[in-house]
Backbone as CSV, one residue per row, in Angstrom:
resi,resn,N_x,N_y,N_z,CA_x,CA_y,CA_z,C_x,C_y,C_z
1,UNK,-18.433,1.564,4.907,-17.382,0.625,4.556,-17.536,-0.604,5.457
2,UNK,-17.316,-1.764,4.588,-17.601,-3.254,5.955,-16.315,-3.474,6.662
3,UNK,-16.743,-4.250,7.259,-15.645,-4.954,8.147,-14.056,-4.898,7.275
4,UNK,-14.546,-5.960,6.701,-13.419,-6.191,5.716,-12.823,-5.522,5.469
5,UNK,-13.384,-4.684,4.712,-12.717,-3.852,3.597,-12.162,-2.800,4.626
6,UNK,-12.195,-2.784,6.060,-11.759,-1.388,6.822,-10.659,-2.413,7.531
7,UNK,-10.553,-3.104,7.620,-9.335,-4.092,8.067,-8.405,-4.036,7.216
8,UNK,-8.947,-4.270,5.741,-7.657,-4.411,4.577,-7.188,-3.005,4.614
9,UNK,-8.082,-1.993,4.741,-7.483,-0.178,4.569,-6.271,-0.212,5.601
10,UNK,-7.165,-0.442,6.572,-5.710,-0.430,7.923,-4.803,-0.972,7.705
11,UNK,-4.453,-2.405,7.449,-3.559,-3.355,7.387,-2.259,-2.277,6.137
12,UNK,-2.766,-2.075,4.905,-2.263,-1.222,4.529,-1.833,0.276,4.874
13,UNK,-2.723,0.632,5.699,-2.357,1.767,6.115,-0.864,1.562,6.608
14,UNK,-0.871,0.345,7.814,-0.285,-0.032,8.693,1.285,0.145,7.904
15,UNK,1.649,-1.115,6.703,2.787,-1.324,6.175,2.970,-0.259,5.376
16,UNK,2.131,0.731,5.149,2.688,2.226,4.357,3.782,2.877,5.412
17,UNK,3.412,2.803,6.898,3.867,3.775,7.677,5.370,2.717,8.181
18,UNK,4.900,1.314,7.998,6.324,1.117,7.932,7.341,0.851,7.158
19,UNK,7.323,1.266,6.061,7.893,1.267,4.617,8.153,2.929,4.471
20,UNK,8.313,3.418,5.239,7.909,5.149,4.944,9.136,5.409,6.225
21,UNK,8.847,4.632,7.547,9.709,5.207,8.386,11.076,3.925,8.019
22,UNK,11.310,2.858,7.586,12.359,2.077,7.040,13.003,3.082,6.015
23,UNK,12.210,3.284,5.335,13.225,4.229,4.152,13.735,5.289,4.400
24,UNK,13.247,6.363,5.498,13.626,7.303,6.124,14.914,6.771,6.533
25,UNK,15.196,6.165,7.611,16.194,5.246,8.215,17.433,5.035,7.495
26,UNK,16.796,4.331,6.043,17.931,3.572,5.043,18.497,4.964,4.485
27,UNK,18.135,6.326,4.548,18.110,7.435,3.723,19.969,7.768,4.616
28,UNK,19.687,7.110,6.402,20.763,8.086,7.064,21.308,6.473,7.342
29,UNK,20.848,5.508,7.181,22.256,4.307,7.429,21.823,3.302,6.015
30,UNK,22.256,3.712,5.039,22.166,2.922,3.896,23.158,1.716,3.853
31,UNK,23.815,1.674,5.236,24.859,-0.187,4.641,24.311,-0.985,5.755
32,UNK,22.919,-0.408,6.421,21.983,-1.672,7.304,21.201,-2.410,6.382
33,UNK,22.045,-3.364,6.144,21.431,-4.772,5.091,20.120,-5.637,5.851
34,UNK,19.887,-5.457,7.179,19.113,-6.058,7.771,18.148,-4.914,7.833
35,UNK,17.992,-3.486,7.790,16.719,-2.946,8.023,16.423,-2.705,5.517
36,UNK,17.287,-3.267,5.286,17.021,-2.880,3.865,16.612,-4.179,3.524
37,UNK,16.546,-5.320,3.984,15.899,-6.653,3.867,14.387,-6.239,4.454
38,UNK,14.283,-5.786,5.511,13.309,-5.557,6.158,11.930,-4.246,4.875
39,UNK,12.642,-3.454,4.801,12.346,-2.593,3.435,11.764,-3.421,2.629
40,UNK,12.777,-4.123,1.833,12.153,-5.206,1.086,10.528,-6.134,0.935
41,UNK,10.868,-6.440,2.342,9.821,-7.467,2.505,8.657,-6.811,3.423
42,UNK,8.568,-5.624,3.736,7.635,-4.921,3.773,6.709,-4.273,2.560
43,UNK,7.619,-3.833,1.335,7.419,-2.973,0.777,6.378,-4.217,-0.527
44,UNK,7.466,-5.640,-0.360,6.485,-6.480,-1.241,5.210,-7.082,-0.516
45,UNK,5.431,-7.390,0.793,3.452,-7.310,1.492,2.572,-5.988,1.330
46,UNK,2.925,-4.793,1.255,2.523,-4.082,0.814,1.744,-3.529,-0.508
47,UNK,2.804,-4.269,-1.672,2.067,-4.344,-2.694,1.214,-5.364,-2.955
48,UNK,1.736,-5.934,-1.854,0.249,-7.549,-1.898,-1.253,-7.029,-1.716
49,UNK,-0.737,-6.148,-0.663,-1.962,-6.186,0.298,-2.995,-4.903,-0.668
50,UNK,-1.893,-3.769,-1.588,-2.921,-2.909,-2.418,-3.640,-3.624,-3.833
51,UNK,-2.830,-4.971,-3.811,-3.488,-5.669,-5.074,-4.734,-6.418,-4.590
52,UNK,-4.589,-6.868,-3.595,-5.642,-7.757,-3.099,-7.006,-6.395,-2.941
53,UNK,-6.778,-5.103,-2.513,-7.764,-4.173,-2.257,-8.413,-3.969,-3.777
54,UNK,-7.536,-3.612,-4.549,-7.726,-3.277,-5.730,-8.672,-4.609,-6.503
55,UNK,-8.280,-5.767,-6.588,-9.430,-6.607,-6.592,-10.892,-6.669,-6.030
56,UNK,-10.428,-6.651,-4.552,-11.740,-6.673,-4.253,-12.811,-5.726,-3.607
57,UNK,-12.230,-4.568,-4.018,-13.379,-3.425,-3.674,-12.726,-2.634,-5.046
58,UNK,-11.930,-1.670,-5.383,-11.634,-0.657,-6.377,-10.127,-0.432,-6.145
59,UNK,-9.619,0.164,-7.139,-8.500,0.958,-7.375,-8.311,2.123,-6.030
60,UNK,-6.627,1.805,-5.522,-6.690,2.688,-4.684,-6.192,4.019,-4.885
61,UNK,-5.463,3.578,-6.052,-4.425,4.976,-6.752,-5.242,5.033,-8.535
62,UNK,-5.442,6.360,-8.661,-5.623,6.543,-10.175,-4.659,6.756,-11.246
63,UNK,-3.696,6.018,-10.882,-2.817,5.761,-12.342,-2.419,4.218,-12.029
64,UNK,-1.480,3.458,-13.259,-0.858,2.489,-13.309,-2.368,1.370,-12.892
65,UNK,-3.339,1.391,-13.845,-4.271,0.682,-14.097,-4.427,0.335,-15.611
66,UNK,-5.090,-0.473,-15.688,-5.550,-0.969,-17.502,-5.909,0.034,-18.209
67,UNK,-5.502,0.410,-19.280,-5.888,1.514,-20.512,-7.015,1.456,-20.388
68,UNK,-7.461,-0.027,-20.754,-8.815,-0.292,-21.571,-9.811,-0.332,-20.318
69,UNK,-9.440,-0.057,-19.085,-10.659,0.582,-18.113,-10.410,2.090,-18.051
70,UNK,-10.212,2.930,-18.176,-9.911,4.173,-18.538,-11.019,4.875,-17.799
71,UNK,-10.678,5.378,-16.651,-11.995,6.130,-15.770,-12.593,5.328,-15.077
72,UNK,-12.318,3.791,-14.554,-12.724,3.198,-13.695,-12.651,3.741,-12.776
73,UNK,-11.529,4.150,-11.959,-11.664,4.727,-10.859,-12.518,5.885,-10.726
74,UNK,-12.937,6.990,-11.639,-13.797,7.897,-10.885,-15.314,7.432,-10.697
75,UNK,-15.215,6.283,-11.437,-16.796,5.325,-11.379,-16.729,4.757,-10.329
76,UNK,-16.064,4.089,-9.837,-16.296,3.117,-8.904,-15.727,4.012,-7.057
77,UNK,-16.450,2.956,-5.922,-16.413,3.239,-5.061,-15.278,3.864,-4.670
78,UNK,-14.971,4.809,-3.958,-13.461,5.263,-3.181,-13.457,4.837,-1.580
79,UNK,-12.037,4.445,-1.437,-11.988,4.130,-0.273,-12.616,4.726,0.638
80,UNK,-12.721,6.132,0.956,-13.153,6.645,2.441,-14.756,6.922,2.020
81,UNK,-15.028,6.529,1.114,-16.754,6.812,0.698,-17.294,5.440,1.915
């Protein structure tokens, strides 16, 4: 895996684990409007950051892709390959 592409894994790795422990959080204080803003705007760099992967190396999840590529993902590279 290059440079790159092990920077973008991390970077995502990174905002999974904080979108994971925010929601935990919001689960036991759901009227913190400031850690549920925070949620928010984690959770949408997050989906930035798996679209930008998904462009430019492969699909990171095998669903919620184009019909009409249908089995791209078991063709193409996987992340930890």
């Amino acid at each position: 895996m290059e440079a790159c592409q092990m920077a973008l894994m991390n970077k995502i790795s990174e905002y999974q684990f904080v979108c994971v422990e925010l929601n935990l959080y919001l689960d036991t204080h759901p009227e913190d409007e400031a850690a549920r803003a925070d949620y928010q705007c984690y959770a949408k760099r997050l989906n930035a950051l798996i679209n930008e992967y998904d462009e430019l190396y492969a699909p990171l999840m095998n669903f919620g892709h184009s019909p009409t590529a249908t089995g791209c993902y078991v063709t193409s590279r996987w992340p930890w390959a």
